[in-house]
CSV table of C-alpha atoms in Angstrom, one decimal:
chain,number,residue,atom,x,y,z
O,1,UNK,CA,0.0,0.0,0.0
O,2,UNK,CA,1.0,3.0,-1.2
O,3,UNK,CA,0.1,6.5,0.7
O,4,UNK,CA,0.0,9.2,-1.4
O,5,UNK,CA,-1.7,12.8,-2.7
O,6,UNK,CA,-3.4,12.7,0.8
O,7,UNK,CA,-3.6,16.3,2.5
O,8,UNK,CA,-3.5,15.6,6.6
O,9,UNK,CA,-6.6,15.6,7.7
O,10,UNK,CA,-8.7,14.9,11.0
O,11,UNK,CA,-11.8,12.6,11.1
O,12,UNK,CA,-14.9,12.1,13.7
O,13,UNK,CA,-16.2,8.8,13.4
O,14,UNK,CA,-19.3,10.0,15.2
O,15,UNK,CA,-19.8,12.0,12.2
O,16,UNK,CA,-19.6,9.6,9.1
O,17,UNK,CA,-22.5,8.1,8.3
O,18,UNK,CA,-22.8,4.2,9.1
O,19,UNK,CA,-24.0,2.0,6.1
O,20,UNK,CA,-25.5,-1.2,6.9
O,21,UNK,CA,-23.8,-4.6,6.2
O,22,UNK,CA,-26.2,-7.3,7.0
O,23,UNK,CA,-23.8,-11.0,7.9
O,24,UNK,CA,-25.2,-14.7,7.9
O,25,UNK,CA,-26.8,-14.0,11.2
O,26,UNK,CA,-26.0,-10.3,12.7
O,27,UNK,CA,-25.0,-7.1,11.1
O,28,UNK,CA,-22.2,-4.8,10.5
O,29,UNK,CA,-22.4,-1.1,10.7
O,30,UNK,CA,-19.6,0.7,8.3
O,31,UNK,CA,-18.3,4.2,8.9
O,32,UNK,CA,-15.9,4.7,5.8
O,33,UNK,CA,-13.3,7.2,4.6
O,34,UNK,CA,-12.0,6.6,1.3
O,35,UNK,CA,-8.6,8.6,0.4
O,36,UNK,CA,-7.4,7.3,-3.1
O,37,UNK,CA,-7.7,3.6,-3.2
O,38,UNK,CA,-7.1,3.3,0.7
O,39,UNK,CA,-10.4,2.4,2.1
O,40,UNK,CA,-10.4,3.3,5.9
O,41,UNK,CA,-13.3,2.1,8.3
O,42,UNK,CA,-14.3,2.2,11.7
O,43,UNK,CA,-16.9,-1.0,11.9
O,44,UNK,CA,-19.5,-2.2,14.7
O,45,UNK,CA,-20.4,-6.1,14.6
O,46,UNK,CA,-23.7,-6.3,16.5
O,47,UNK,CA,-23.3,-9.3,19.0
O,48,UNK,CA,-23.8,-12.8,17.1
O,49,UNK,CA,-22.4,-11.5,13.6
O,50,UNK,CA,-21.2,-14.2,11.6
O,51,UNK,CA,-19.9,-13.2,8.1
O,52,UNK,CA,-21.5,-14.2,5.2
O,53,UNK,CA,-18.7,-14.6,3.0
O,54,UNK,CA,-15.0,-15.7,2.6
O,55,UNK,CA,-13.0,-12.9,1.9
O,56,UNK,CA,-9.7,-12.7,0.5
O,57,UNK,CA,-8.8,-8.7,0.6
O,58,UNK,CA,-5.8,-7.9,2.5
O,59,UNK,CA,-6.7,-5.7,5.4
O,60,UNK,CA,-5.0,-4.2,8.4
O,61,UNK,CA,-7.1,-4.3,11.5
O,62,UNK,CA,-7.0,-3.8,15.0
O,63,UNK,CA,-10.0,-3.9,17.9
O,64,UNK,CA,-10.7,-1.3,19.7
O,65,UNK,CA,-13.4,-3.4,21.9
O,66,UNK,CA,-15.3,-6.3,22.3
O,67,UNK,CA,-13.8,-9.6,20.7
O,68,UNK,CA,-13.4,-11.0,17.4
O,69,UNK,CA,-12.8,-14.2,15.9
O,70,UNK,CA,-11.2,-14.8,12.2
O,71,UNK,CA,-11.5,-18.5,11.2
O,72,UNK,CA,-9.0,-19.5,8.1
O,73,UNK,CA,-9.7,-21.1,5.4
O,74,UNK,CA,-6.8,-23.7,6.6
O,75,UNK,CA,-8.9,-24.2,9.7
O,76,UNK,CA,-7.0,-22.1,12.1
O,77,UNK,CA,-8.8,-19.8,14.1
O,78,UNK,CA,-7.6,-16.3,15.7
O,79,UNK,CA,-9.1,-14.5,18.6
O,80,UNK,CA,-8.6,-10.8,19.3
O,81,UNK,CA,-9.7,-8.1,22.1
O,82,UNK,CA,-9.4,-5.1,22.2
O,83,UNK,CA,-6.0,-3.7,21.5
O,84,UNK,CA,-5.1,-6.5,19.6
O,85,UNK,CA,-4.5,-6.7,15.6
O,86,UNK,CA,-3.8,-8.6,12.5
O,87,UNK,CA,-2.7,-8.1,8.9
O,88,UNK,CA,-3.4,-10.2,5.9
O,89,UNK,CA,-2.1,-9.5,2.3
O,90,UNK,CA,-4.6,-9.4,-0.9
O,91,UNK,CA,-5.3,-12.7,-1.6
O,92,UNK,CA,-3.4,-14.7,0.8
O,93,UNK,CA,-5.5,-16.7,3.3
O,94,UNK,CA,-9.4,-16.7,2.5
O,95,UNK,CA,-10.9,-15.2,6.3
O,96,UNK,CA,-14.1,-15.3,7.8
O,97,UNK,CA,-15.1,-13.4,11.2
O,98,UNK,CA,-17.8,-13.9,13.8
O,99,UNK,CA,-18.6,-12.3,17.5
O,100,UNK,CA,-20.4,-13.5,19.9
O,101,UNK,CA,-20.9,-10.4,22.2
O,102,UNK,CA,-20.4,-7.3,19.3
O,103,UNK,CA,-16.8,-6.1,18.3
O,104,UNK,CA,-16.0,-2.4,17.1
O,105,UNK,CA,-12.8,-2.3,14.5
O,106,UNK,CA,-10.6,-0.2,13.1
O,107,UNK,CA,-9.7,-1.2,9.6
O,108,UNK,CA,-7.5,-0.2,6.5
O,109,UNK,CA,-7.4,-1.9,3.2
């Protein structure tokens, strides 16, 4: 990822508004900045979300509450709380998150 053409600039979450992302069971509230082709977005996973998809975009992500869990597509699974993160490249290992009590993220890709 390249960071270019992009002025400093200062963003309230509070203020963005949230599009809704609807998973296999739950939902996913998106807040999102885009500057260039970086996407940047502050996401709430109402408790129970489970994905409805594999994905296999890279992303950088860390939690800023609540807990999340990322299943592989090997079979390994990941856990992380809040102040935790992970990074995956584009097209590396297919993903797929759930949360049992709600999550709130903090994501770039």
């Amino acid at each position: 990822m390249k960071l270019s053409d992009i002025p400093f600039g200062t963003t309230d979450w509070a203020t963005i508004e949230a599009t809704e992302h609807p998973g296999e069971t739950g939902s996913a509230r998106w807040r999102t900045q885009q500057f260039g082709e970086v996407r940047v977005r502050r996401v709430d996973y109402t408790p129970g979300y489970l994905a409805d998809h594999w994905c296999s975009k890279g992303h950088i992500l860390l939690c800023l509450s609540g807990e999340l869990h990322t299943e592989l597509d090997d079979g390994r699974i990941f856990t992380l709380r809040a102040g935790m993160s992970y990074q995956v490249a584009d097209n590396a290992e297919a993903h797929r998150s759930w949360t049992e009590n709600g999550a709130q993220l903090f994501i770039v890709d």
